[in-house]
Each structure stands twice: as C-alpha cells, then as structure tokens.
mmCIF file of C-alpha atoms and ligand atoms in Angstrom:
data_model
loop_
_atom_site.group_PDB
_atom_site.id
_atom_site.type_symbol
_atom_site.label_atom_id
_atom_site.label_comp_id
_atom_site.label_asym_id
_atom_site.label_seq_id
_atom_site.Cartn_x
_atom_site.Cartn_y
_atom_site.Cartn_z
ATOM 1 C CA MET A 1 9.791 -137.305 32.257
ATOM 2 C CA SER A 2 9.422 -137.644 35.981
ATOM 3 C CA ARG A 3 8.374 -141.203 36.573
ATOM 4 C CA HIS A 4 7.650 -141.521 40.246
ATOM 5 C CA VAL A 5 10.807 -139.637 41.176
ATOM 6 C CA PRO A 6 11.383 -140.093 44.881
ATOM 7 C CA SER A 7 10.994 -136.378 45.449
ATOM 8 C CA SER A 8 10.833 -137.045 49.188
ATOM 9 C CA GLU A 9 14.543 -137.546 48.753
ATOM 10 C CA ILE A 10 14.857 -134.222 46.953
ATOM 11 C CA THR A 11 12.556 -132.026 49.033
ATOM 12 C CA PRO A 12 13.585 -132.197 52.661
ATOM 13 C CA GLU A 13 10.642 -132.878 54.934
ATOM 14 C CA SER A 14 11.578 -129.861 57.035
ATOM 15 C CA ALA A 15 10.958 -127.560 54.081
ATOM 16 C CA TYR A 16 7.372 -128.599 53.461
ATOM 17 C CA LEU A 17 6.497 -129.169 57.092
ATOM 18 C CA SER A 18 7.695 -125.760 58.149
ATOM 19 C CA ARG A 19 5.539 -124.073 55.526
ATOM 20 C CA ARG A 20 2.592 -126.412 55.241
ATOM 21 C CA GLN A 21 2.182 -127.448 58.815
ATOM 22 C CA LEU A 22 2.386 -123.878 59.958
ATOM 23 C CA ILE A 23 -0.584 -123.045 57.739
ATOM 24 C CA ALA A 24 -2.524 -126.198 58.521
ATOM 25 C CA GLY A 25 -1.630 -126.032 62.191
ATOM 26 C CA LEU A 26 -2.973 -122.499 62.472
ATOM 27 C CA GLY A 27 -6.214 -123.537 60.793
ATOM 28 C CA LEU A 28 -6.553 -126.558 63.030
ATOM 29 C CA ALA A 29 -6.034 -124.657 66.247
ATOM 30 C CA GLY A 30 -8.307 -121.810 65.131
ATOM 31 C CA GLY A 31 -11.034 -124.137 63.942
ATOM 32 C CA ALA A 32 -11.088 -126.153 67.129
ATOM 33 C CA ALA A 33 -11.229 -122.996 69.219
ATOM 34 C CA LEU A 34 -14.040 -121.522 67.127
ATOM 35 C CA ALA A 35 -16.136 -124.662 67.358
ATOM 36 C CA GLY A 36 -15.454 -124.815 71.073
ATOM 37 C CA CYS A 37 -14.410 -128.429 71.017
ATOM 38 C CA ARG A 38 -11.434 -130.631 71.508
ATOM 39 C CA PRO A 39 -10.546 -133.183 68.849
ATOM 40 C CA GLY A 40 -12.450 -136.326 69.625
ATOM 41 C CA ASP A 41 -15.258 -134.847 71.701
ATOM 42 C CA GLY A 42 -17.795 -135.219 68.915
ATOM 43 C CA GLY A 43 -18.653 -131.523 68.792
ATOM 44 C CA ALA A 44 -19.132 -129.340 65.753
ATOM 45 C CA LEU A 45 -16.158 -129.086 63.460
ATOM 46 C CA PRO A 46 -15.127 -126.612 60.816
ATOM 47 C CA ALA A 47 -16.667 -127.220 57.409
ATOM 48 C CA GLY A 48 -14.629 -129.468 55.174
ATOM 49 C CA GLY A 49 -14.804 -132.683 53.265
ATOM 50 C CA PRO A 50 -15.183 -133.226 49.542
ATOM 51 C CA GLY A 51 -15.409 -130.000 47.619
ATOM 52 C CA SER A 52 -14.509 -127.838 50.559
ATOM 53 C CA ALA A 53 -12.042 -125.061 49.965
ATOM 54 C CA SER A 54 -11.140 -124.796 53.638
ATOM 55 C CA GLU A 55 -8.399 -127.387 53.603
ATOM 56 C CA GLY A 56 -6.319 -125.345 55.992
ATOM 57 C CA ALA A 57 -8.985 -125.769 58.649
ATOM 58 C CA LEU A 58 -9.137 -129.579 58.706
ATOM 59 C CA ALA A 59 -9.418 -130.982 62.199
ATOM 60 C CA PRO A 60 -9.773 -134.638 63.200
ATOM 61 C CA SER A 61 -13.216 -136.022 64.026
ATOM 62 C CA PRO A 62 -13.907 -139.034 66.250
ATOM 63 C CA PRO A 63 -13.828 -142.522 64.730
ATOM 64 C CA PRO A 64 -17.119 -143.808 63.272
ATOM 65 C CA GLY A 65 -19.089 -145.188 66.194
ATOM 66 C CA GLY A 66 -17.342 -142.809 68.588
ATOM 67 C CA GLY A 67 -14.798 -143.554 71.254
ATOM 68 C CA ASP A 68 -11.164 -142.648 71.410
ATOM 69 C CA ARG A 69 -8.688 -142.985 68.596
ATOM 70 C CA PRO A 70 -5.489 -144.808 69.532
ATOM 71 C CA ALA A 71 -2.381 -142.641 69.260
ATOM 72 C CA THR A 72 -0.435 -145.419 67.552
ATOM 73 C CA ASP A 73 -0.823 -148.373 65.231
ATOM 74 C CA GLU A 74 -0.538 -151.966 66.508
ATOM 75 C CA LEU A 75 3.258 -151.741 66.286
ATOM 76 C CA GLY A 76 3.383 -148.658 68.504
ATOM 77 C CA ASP A 77 4.109 -146.220 65.664
ATOM 78 C CA ALA A 78 2.546 -142.783 66.113
ATOM 79 C CA LEU A 79 -0.219 -141.701 63.763
ATOM 80 C CA THR A 80 0.865 -139.187 61.140
ATOM 81 C CA SER A 81 -0.888 -135.841 61.715
ATOM 82 C CA LEU A 82 -3.917 -134.940 59.636
ATOM 83 C CA ALA A 83 -2.010 -131.861 58.467
ATOM 84 C CA ALA A 84 0.713 -134.040 56.936
ATOM 85 C CA VAL A 85 -1.702 -136.686 55.588
ATOM 86 C CA ALA A 86 -3.697 -133.973 53.821
ATOM 87 C CA ASN A 87 -0.785 -131.877 52.551
ATOM 88 C CA TYR A 88 1.781 -134.368 51.274
ATOM 89 C CA ASN A 89 0.083 -136.330 48.524
ATOM 90 C CA ASN A 90 0.660 -138.316 45.403
ATOM 91 C CA TYR A 91 -2.187 -137.676 43.009
ATOM 92 C CA TYR A 92 -0.729 -137.277 39.535
ATOM 93 C CA GLU A 93 -4.096 -136.360 37.994
ATOM 94 C CA PHE A 94 -3.609 -133.005 39.719
ATOM 95 C CA THR A 95 0.159 -132.572 39.855
ATOM 96 C CA THR A 96 3.351 -134.476 40.574
ATOM 97 C CA ASP A 97 4.211 -131.850 43.194
ATOM 98 C CA LYS A 98 3.164 -133.451 46.490
ATOM 99 C CA GLU A 99 2.886 -130.116 48.238
ATOM 100 C CA ARG A 100 0.502 -128.632 45.688
ATOM 101 C CA VAL A 101 -2.031 -131.447 45.301
ATOM 102 C CA ALA A 102 -4.223 -130.150 48.137
ATOM 103 C CA GLU A 103 -4.629 -126.674 46.683
ATOM 104 C CA LEU A 104 -5.222 -127.917 43.125
ATOM 105 C CA ALA A 105 -7.770 -130.493 44.306
ATOM 106 C CA ALA A 106 -9.583 -128.141 46.689
ATOM 107 C CA GLY A 107 -12.545 -127.470 44.370
ATOM 108 C CA PHE A 108 -12.914 -131.052 43.151
ATOM 109 C CA VAL A 109 -16.579 -132.088 43.153
ATOM 110 C CA ALA A 110 -16.892 -135.550 44.693
ATOM 111 C CA ASP A 111 -20.636 -135.550 45.344
ATOM 112 C CA PRO A 112 -22.700 -136.730 43.488
ATOM 113 C CA TRP A 113 -20.608 -139.767 42.622
ATOM 114 C CA ALA A 114 -21.233 -143.216 41.194
ATOM 115 C CA VAL A 115 -19.168 -146.396 41.176
ATOM 116 C CA THR A 116 -20.120 -148.896 38.488
ATOM 117 C CA VAL A 117 -19.405 -152.491 39.430
ATOM 118 C CA GLY A 118 -19.578 -155.012 36.624
ATOM 119 C CA GLY A 119 -17.722 -157.432 34.420
ATOM 120 C CA MET A 120 -17.910 -161.072 35.442
ATOM 121 C CA VAL A 121 -20.530 -160.744 38.168
ATOM 122 C CA GLU A 122 -24.033 -162.122 38.609
ATOM 123 C CA LYS A 123 -25.489 -158.818 39.808
ATOM 124 C CA PRO A 124 -23.858 -155.804 38.185
ATOM 125 C CA ARG A 125 -24.774 -152.613 39.965
ATOM 126 C CA THR A 126 -24.025 -148.913 40.036
ATOM 127 C CA TYR A 127 -23.533 -147.632 43.561
ATOM 128 C CA ALA A 128 -24.310 -144.009 44.322
ATOM 129 C CA LEU A 129 -22.169 -142.488 47.038
ATOM 130 C CA GLU A 130 -25.142 -142.806 49.419
ATOM 131 C CA ASP A 131 -25.269 -146.559 48.719
ATOM 132 C CA LEU A 132 -21.595 -146.921 49.594
ATOM 133 C CA MET A 133 -22.078 -144.928 52.780
ATOM 134 C CA ARG A 134 -24.629 -147.530 53.933
ATOM 135 C CA PHE A 135 -21.973 -150.204 54.398
ATOM 136 C CA PRO A 136 -20.994 -150.584 58.071
ATOM 137 C CA MET A 137 -18.008 -148.277 58.493
ATOM 138 C CA GLU A 138 -15.016 -148.936 60.672
ATOM 139 C CA GLU A 139 -11.798 -147.149 61.396
ATOM 140 C CA ARG A 140 -8.586 -148.961 60.477
ATOM 141 C CA ILE A 141 -5.166 -147.590 61.322
ATOM 142 C CA TYR A 142 -2.838 -148.656 58.515
ATOM 143 C CA ARG A 143 0.715 -147.904 57.517
ATOM 144 C CA LEU A 144 0.974 -146.472 53.987
ATOM 145 C CA ARG A 145 4.336 -147.169 52.328
ATOM 146 C CA CYS A 146 4.990 -145.279 49.101
ATOM 147 C CA VAL A 147 7.262 -146.965 46.596
ATOM 148 C CA GLU A 148 9.347 -143.766 46.717
ATOM 149 C CA GLY A 149 10.590 -144.673 50.194
ATOM 150 C CA TRP A 150 8.432 -142.629 52.572
ATOM 151 C CA SER A 151 5.594 -143.784 54.794
ATOM 152 C CA MET A 152 2.769 -142.579 57.017
ATOM 153 C CA VAL A 153 0.334 -144.056 59.563
ATOM 154 C CA ILE A 154 -3.262 -143.158 58.679
ATOM 155 C CA PRO A 155 -6.622 -143.809 60.374
ATOM 156 C CA TRP A 156 -8.959 -144.661 57.475
ATOM 157 C CA THR A 157 -12.735 -144.899 57.588
ATOM 158 C CA GLY A 158 -14.112 -147.543 55.291
ATOM 159 C CA PHE A 159 -15.401 -151.060 54.804
ATOM 160 C CA PRO A 160 -13.870 -154.236 53.429
ATOM 161 C CA LEU A 161 -14.050 -154.428 49.634
ATOM 162 C CA SER A 162 -15.178 -158.027 50.165
ATOM 163 C CA ALA A 163 -18.540 -156.752 51.461
ATOM 164 C CA LEU A 164 -19.220 -154.992 48.166
ATOM 165 C CA LEU A 165 -17.943 -157.900 46.065
ATOM 166 C CA ALA A 166 -20.224 -160.284 47.960
ATOM 167 C CA GLU A 167 -23.228 -158.207 46.887
ATOM 168 C CA VAL A 168 -22.414 -158.340 43.167
ATOM 169 C CA GLU A 169 -21.528 -162.071 43.287
ATOM 170 C CA PRO A 170 -18.374 -162.644 41.211
ATOM 171 C CA LYS A 171 -18.660 -165.505 38.724
ATOM 172 C CA ALA A 172 -16.421 -168.516 39.197
ATOM 173 C CA ASP A 173 -14.140 -167.616 36.293
ATOM 174 C CA ALA A 174 -13.466 -164.073 37.563
ATOM 175 C CA LYS A 175 -9.830 -164.074 38.669
ATOM 176 C CA PHE A 176 -8.902 -160.394 39.029
ATOM 177 C CA VAL A 177 -10.468 -157.073 39.961
ATOM 178 C CA ARG A 178 -9.782 -153.978 37.868
ATOM 179 C CA PHE A 179 -10.239 -150.466 39.269
ATOM 180 C CA GLU A 180 -10.448 -147.167 37.429
ATOM 181 C CA THR A 181 -10.137 -143.569 38.644
ATOM 182 C CA VAL A 182 -12.430 -140.840 37.331
ATOM 183 C CA LEU A 183 -11.421 -139.236 34.020
ATOM 184 C CA ARG A 184 -12.160 -135.539 34.406
ATOM 185 C CA PRO A 185 -9.529 -133.492 32.575
ATOM 186 C CA ASP A 186 -11.509 -130.271 33.076
ATOM 187 C CA ALA A 187 -10.991 -130.587 36.818
ATOM 188 C CA MET A 188 -7.681 -132.430 36.875
ATOM 189 C CA PRO A 189 -4.796 -130.463 35.360
ATOM 190 C CA GLY A 190 -2.485 -133.476 35.324
ATOM 191 C CA GLN A 191 -4.898 -135.278 32.994
ATOM 192 C CA ARG A 192 -4.631 -132.391 30.518
ATOM 193 C CA ARG A 193 -0.904 -132.940 30.195
ATOM 194 C CA GLY A 194 0.546 -135.826 28.249
ATOM 195 C CA GLY A 195 2.830 -138.450 29.660
ATOM 196 C CA PHE A 196 0.407 -140.830 31.326
ATOM 197 C CA PRO A 197 -2.244 -143.119 29.842
ATOM 198 C CA TRP A 198 -5.215 -141.802 31.826
ATOM 199 C CA PRO A 199 -7.406 -142.871 33.483
ATOM 200 C CA TYR A 200 -5.392 -144.320 36.362
ATOM 201 C CA VAL A 201 -5.991 -148.067 36.495
ATOM 202 C CA GLU A 202 -5.073 -150.598 39.171
ATOM 203 C CA GLY A 203 -5.818 -154.216 39.862
ATOM 204 C CA LEU A 204 -5.805 -156.971 42.438
ATOM 205 C CA ARG A 205 -6.029 -160.728 42.262
ATOM 206 C CA ILE A 206 -9.441 -161.754 43.511
ATOM 207 C CA ASP A 207 -8.111 -163.337 46.710
ATOM 208 C CA GLU A 208 -6.236 -160.096 47.468
ATOM 209 C CA ALA A 209 -9.412 -158.118 46.795
ATOM 210 C CA MET A 210 -11.392 -160.402 49.126
ATOM 211 C CA HIS A 211 -8.836 -160.172 51.937
ATOM 212 C CA ASP A 212 -10.211 -158.493 55.037
ATOM 213 C CA LEU A 213 -7.380 -155.940 55.139
ATOM 214 C CA THR A 214 -8.399 -154.560 51.727
ATOM 215 C CA LEU A 215 -10.580 -151.512 52.280
ATOM 216 C CA LEU A 216 -12.745 -149.193 50.302
ATOM 217 C CA ALA A 217 -12.095 -145.994 52.224
ATOM 218 C CA THR A 218 -14.488 -143.057 52.321
ATOM 219 C CA GLY A 219 -12.758 -141.087 55.047
ATOM 220 C CA LEU A 220 -9.737 -140.501 57.212
ATOM 221 C CA TYR A 221 -9.385 -139.097 60.717
ATOM 222 C CA GLY A 222 -13.149 -139.555 61.093
ATOM 223 C CA ARG A 223 -13.889 -137.111 58.256
ATOM 224 C CA ASP A 224 -14.918 -137.468 54.641
ATOM 225 C CA LEU A 225 -11.883 -138.082 52.444
ATOM 226 C CA PRO A 226 -10.273 -134.804 51.440
ATOM 227 C CA PRO A 227 -10.143 -134.470 47.629
ATOM 228 C CA GLN A 228 -6.367 -134.784 47.638
ATOM 229 C CA ASN A 229 -6.636 -138.172 49.383
ATOM 230 C CA GLY A 230 -8.996 -139.600 46.782
ATOM 231 C CA ALA A 231 -12.499 -138.367 47.559
ATOM 232 C CA PRO A 232 -15.068 -139.699 47.759
ATOM 233 C CA VAL A 233 -13.911 -143.343 47.702
ATOM 234 C CA ARG A 234 -10.513 -144.975 47.217
ATOM 235 C CA LEU A 235 -8.902 -148.330 47.657
ATOM 236 C CA VAL A 236 -6.480 -149.013 50.535
ATOM 237 C CA VAL A 237 -4.254 -152.101 50.325
ATOM 238 C CA PRO A 238 -1.804 -151.684 53.205
ATOM 239 C CA TRP A 239 0.679 -154.458 52.408
ATOM 240 C CA LYS A 240 1.374 -153.134 48.909
ATOM 241 C CA TYR A 241 3.199 -150.026 47.726
ATOM 242 C CA GLY A 242 0.954 -146.970 47.872
ATOM 243 C CA PHE A 243 0.374 -146.713 44.135
ATOM 244 C CA LYS A 244 -1.886 -149.782 44.322
ATOM 245 C CA SER A 245 -4.279 -147.813 46.564
ATOM 246 C CA ILE A 246 -6.128 -146.121 43.701
ATOM 247 C CA LYS A 247 -8.017 -142.904 44.401
ATOM 248 C CA SER A 248 -11.440 -141.549 43.378
ATOM 249 C CA VAL A 249 -12.699 -144.857 41.988
ATOM 250 C CA VAL A 250 -15.571 -144.817 39.463
ATOM 251 C CA LYS A 251 -15.374 -148.318 38.005
ATOM 252 C CA ILE A 252 -14.747 -151.782 39.419
ATOM 253 C CA ASP A 253 -14.732 -154.746 37.055
ATOM 254 C CA LEU A 254 -14.307 -158.437 37.727
ATOM 255 C CA VAL A 255 -12.149 -159.870 34.941
ATOM 256 C CA ALA A 256 -10.481 -163.111 33.878
ATOM 257 C CA GLU A 257 -7.043 -161.740 32.954
ATOM 258 C CA MET A 258 -4.528 -159.745 34.991
ATOM 259 C CA PRO A 259 -5.327 -156.067 34.371
ATOM 260 C CA THR A 260 -2.589 -153.760 33.109
ATOM 261 C CA SER A 261 -2.219 -150.919 35.583
ATOM 262 C CA LEU A 262 -1.273 -147.372 34.616
ATOM 263 C CA TRP A 263 2.164 -147.914 36.127
ATOM 264 C CA MET A 264 2.724 -151.238 34.346
ATOM 265 C CA ASP A 265 1.741 -149.489 31.139
ATOM 266 C CA SER A 266 3.940 -146.415 31.564
ATOM 267 C CA ALA A 267 7.023 -147.919 33.238
ATOM 268 C CA PRO A 268 6.916 -151.732 32.991
ATOM 269 C CA ASP A 269 10.534 -152.133 34.060
ATOM 270 C CA GLU A 270 9.863 -150.326 37.325
ATOM 271 C CA TYR A 271 6.333 -151.145 38.461
ATOM 272 C CA GLY A 272 4.684 -154.514 38.477
ATOM 273 C CA PHE A 273 1.275 -155.918 39.256
ATOM 274 C CA PHE A 274 1.781 -157.379 42.727
ATOM 275 C CA ALA A 275 3.962 -154.614 44.199
ATOM 276 C CA ASN A 276 4.012 -156.134 47.672
ATOM 277 C CA VAL A 277 6.220 -154.155 50.036
ATOM 278 C CA ASN A 278 9.505 -156.043 50.125
ATOM 279 C CA PRO A 279 12.729 -154.691 51.689
ATOM 280 C CA GLU A 280 14.775 -157.300 49.828
ATOM 281 C CA VAL A 281 13.831 -156.313 46.324
ATOM 282 C CA ASP A 282 15.086 -152.882 45.330
ATOM 283 C CA HIS A 283 13.448 -150.589 42.871
ATOM 284 C CA PRO A 284 15.688 -150.365 39.776
ATOM 285 C CA ARG A 285 16.632 -146.817 40.788
ATOM 286 C CA TRP A 286 16.685 -146.932 44.597
ATOM 287 C CA SER A 287 16.811 -149.234 47.601
ATOM 288 C CA GLN A 288 13.669 -150.442 49.331
ATOM 289 C CA ALA A 289 15.526 -151.663 52.426
ATOM 290 C CA SER A 290 14.564 -148.638 54.498
ATOM 291 C CA GLU A 291 12.046 -145.820 54.544
ATOM 292 C CA ARG A 292 11.500 -142.368 55.960
ATOM 293 C CA ARG A 293 8.458 -142.012 58.208
ATOM 294 C CA ILE A 294 6.815 -138.638 57.656
ATOM 295 C CA GLU A 295 7.128 -136.742 60.967
ATOM 296 C CA GLY A 296 9.365 -139.545 62.190
ATOM 297 C CA GLY A 297 12.605 -137.619 62.244
ATOM 298 C CA LEU A 298 15.567 -137.889 59.950
ATOM 299 C CA LYS A 299 16.604 -141.427 60.786
ATOM 300 C CA ARG A 300 15.398 -143.983 58.257
ATOM 301 C CA ARG A 301 13.710 -147.132 59.554
ATOM 302 C CA PRO A 302 13.904 -150.645 58.171
ATOM 303 C CA THR A 303 11.113 -151.501 55.756
ATOM 304 C CA LEU A 304 9.027 -154.461 56.915
ATOM 305 C CA PRO A 305 8.101 -157.348 54.599
ATOM 306 C CA PHE A 306 4.516 -156.847 53.430
ATOM 307 C CA ASN A 307 4.688 -153.506 55.283
ATOM 308 C CA GLY A 308 4.294 -155.374 58.588
ATOM 309 C CA TYR A 309 1.185 -157.325 57.532
ATOM 310 C CA GLY A 310 2.987 -160.566 56.662
ATOM 311 C CA ASP A 311 1.186 -162.633 59.294
ATOM 312 C CA GLU A 312 -2.087 -161.772 57.602
ATOM 313 C CA VAL A 313 -1.151 -161.911 53.931
ATOM 314 C CA ALA A 314 2.036 -163.907 53.301
ATOM 315 C CA GLN A 315 0.012 -167.082 52.711
ATOM 316 C CA LEU A 316 -1.607 -165.445 49.683
ATOM 317 C CA TYR A 317 1.760 -165.748 47.943
ATOM 318 C CA ALA A 318 2.835 -169.217 49.050
ATOM 319 C CA GLY A 319 4.879 -170.799 46.282
ATOM 320 C CA MET A 320 5.326 -167.516 44.380
ATOM 321 C CA ASP A 321 8.764 -166.178 43.514
ATOM 322 C CA LEU A 322 9.068 -163.095 45.708
ATOM 323 C CA THR A 323 12.603 -162.192 44.609
ATOM 324 C CA THR A 324 11.032 -160.185 41.840
ATOM 325 C CA TRP A 325 8.661 -157.606 43.169
ATOM 326 C CA PHE A 326 6.529 -157.735 40.079
HETATM 327 N N1 MTE B 401 -5.754 -142.114 40.899
HETATM 328 C C1 MTE B 401 -4.606 -142.080 41.587
HETATM 329 N N2 MTE B 401 -4.482 -142.868 42.677
HETATM 330 C C2 MTE B 401 -3.306 -142.842 43.376
HETATM 331 C C3 MTE B 401 -2.216 -142.046 42.968
HETATM 332 C C4 MTE B 401 -2.395 -141.229 41.807
HETATM 333 O O1 MTE B 401 -1.497 -140.479 41.380
HETATM 334 N N3 MTE B 401 -3.605 -141.274 41.164
HETATM 335 N N4 MTE B 401 -1.033 -142.079 43.668
HETATM 336 C C5 MTE B 401 -0.779 -143.301 44.448
HETATM 337 C C6 MTE B 401 0.394 -143.212 45.287
HETATM 338 S S1 MTE B 401 1.916 -143.313 44.510
HETATM 339 C C7 MTE B 401 0.324 -143.155 46.658
HETATM 340 S S2 MTE B 401 1.699 -143.238 47.614
HETATM 341 C C8 MTE B 401 -0.984 -142.957 47.330
HETATM 342 C C9 MTE B 401 -0.934 -141.701 48.177
HETATM 343 O O2 MTE B 401 -2.130 -141.552 48.907
HETATM 344 P P1 MTE B 401 -2.317 -140.298 49.866
HETATM 345 O O3 MTE B 401 -2.024 -139.049 49.075
HETATM 346 O O4 MTE B 401 -3.743 -140.361 50.319
HETATM 347 O O5 MTE B 401 -1.344 -140.459 51.005
HETATM 348 O O6 MTE B 401 -2.073 -142.845 46.417
HETATM 349 C C10 MTE B 401 -1.997 -143.701 45.283
HETATM 350 N N5 MTE B 401 -3.215 -143.624 44.507
HETATM 351 MO MO1 MO B 402 3.354 -143.863 46.103
#
C-alpha cells in the first residue's frame, strides 16, 4: 500500500515539468493571446474554474481587489507557476499519481456546494458557496510544504477561518475544529478503491483555527480554485505539513475532543495531529531537514521551523514537547 510515498523523490521533476508544463504553457500562452490581455491587466480570461475541462488553458488573474501580484513571498522566494500548482497535486480521492489528479478531477462539479458548520456552536449554519463568497477576500502568498519533502509558493484567495467561526459562535467548551471533505465516490475514483477510511478528515485546535494565518481558500492566482486544488473551498494552514490543508470541505464541526484525522487513522505511526513543519523531527521513513522547491532547481533547501511562520505561531505551542512531531 502506498502510504504517502514521497513520489517526488521517485519521479524527477524534470520528467513531469517537461511534459506537463509544455502542455499547460502552450494553453497559457494561447489563452492570453486569444483574450488579448496580459496576465494581471484584468481583461477577459479563458474559461476555467470549478468544473471546467479546459485545465490546460489556465492563466493567472489579478488578485482580488486588483493591483499587482508580488513575484515573491516575504522571504524573497519566487511564486511557483500556476501550471505547476495546478498539475502537481496530492488529492488521493482522485488518484495517488500527482500528475494525473488534474485530468481526473477536470469534470468535478463544485457548484452548487454547501458547507455545514455545527457541533458545539451557538448558531449552527449551512453556508452555500455564495454565502462563503461574501466574506471579504484577500490574497495571501503562502509556502506549502508537503510532508513528502517538496514545497511550492502559492498565491491563495480566501478569508480567515476565524471570520466564519466568529459568525457561528463556538461554545466555551469547544476545544477543536473537525473538517470533512466531500464523499462522492461516483466522481472520485480514489474513493471507490479501498485502503483509506474516506471521507478525508482533518482537525485543528481551536486556537490554531482562530489564528489569522489560517485561511479558507476559494481561489488561487486570482481564479476560482481548480478542482484538483480542492474546489470550491479548502483549508490552508501554512505552518503545518500540507496534508492538514484539507480540500473540498463540506463539514466543519466544533468539538470537545481531538479529532482523529484520516492520516492518524490510516498510519498512526507516521502522521500525527499537530504536524507542524519541523526540520528537526524526521518522518519515520525520510528526513525532514531539507526540501525540494518545485521549479527551484535540483538543489535542496533547508526546511524552516514552522515553514518560516515561527514568529507568528510558535507561541501557540509554548510548553509543548516539539521533539515529537505528533
Ligand atoms: N481531501 C484531501 N485534502 C488534501 C489531500 C487529499 O489527498 N485529500 N492531500 C493533502 C496534501 S498531502 C497536500 S500536500 C495538499 C496539496 O495541495 P495542492 O494539490 O493544492 O498543492 O493537499 C492536502 N489536502
Ligand atoms: Mo502533502
């Protein structure tokens, strides 16, 4: 059983980039020329977004609110191209083959959509996609560090999860937040195969969920989220390994006990609840000391504690034993 095999270490980046980026790159150039616009000028763009089959034609749109998109994150690291962000994916509900998620997810219907928020809250509520889209959106450029040892820099569109939680009013004894991905085996071939206890489940402690860095993302590169990236709404928790950033969320519950995530359930010796990025605590089967930045060349770079967000989040874990990454 392939349990989060670091296939980035098996499939050389050059192999997928040469094939995939050629295709995506052609679509991008052609689309921009057809629409008569440069990326970022706010003009018409090729059709895309949730449910679109034209994944090859994805082109960046301006950030919400307009203006220019920085070329780097706050550390000076270049953004990963949209072509790579949208064609190198972990989404096991479709397939464990990162290069095939986009094509298998292309017809996924992400609209209409509903996210039910309940559990230990004063005002349980089901949010339609339109309701979520009414939150003030911002663009956040975050590093995404997969537990497998690769990373990207992605401009997300979204809003802090805390804004949604404030509306439903968590009760005082709610200590954790539990998230669930849609269960749709008809549309998700990976859910038709055995091996994982679907649906995908993740969780955060409530102070982690309330932290301003924690986003509910509805887009990337100024566009609706592509299906392969978790359309129409996914969590983004940038200081934790990527598997915490659960895709295509349909259920959010405030709970008293620490939720058991899909990864804790299927491989408890390898994946824990907190999963904060930590270069000093190796995965049982590989080192976490360094990582490979997608499109960053062959040289590995040192992994940063909390993925470089330690100034913002380290205090959440004061007094906790961080020598175990669980
Ligand atoms: N529902 C669901 N969410 C998921 C996953 C998944 O397989 N299913 N994979 C996770 C992993 S391991 C990573 S690294 C990120 C990848 O997000 P991306 O494809 O948008 O880069 O999504 C996370 N969220
Ligand atoms: Mo991951």
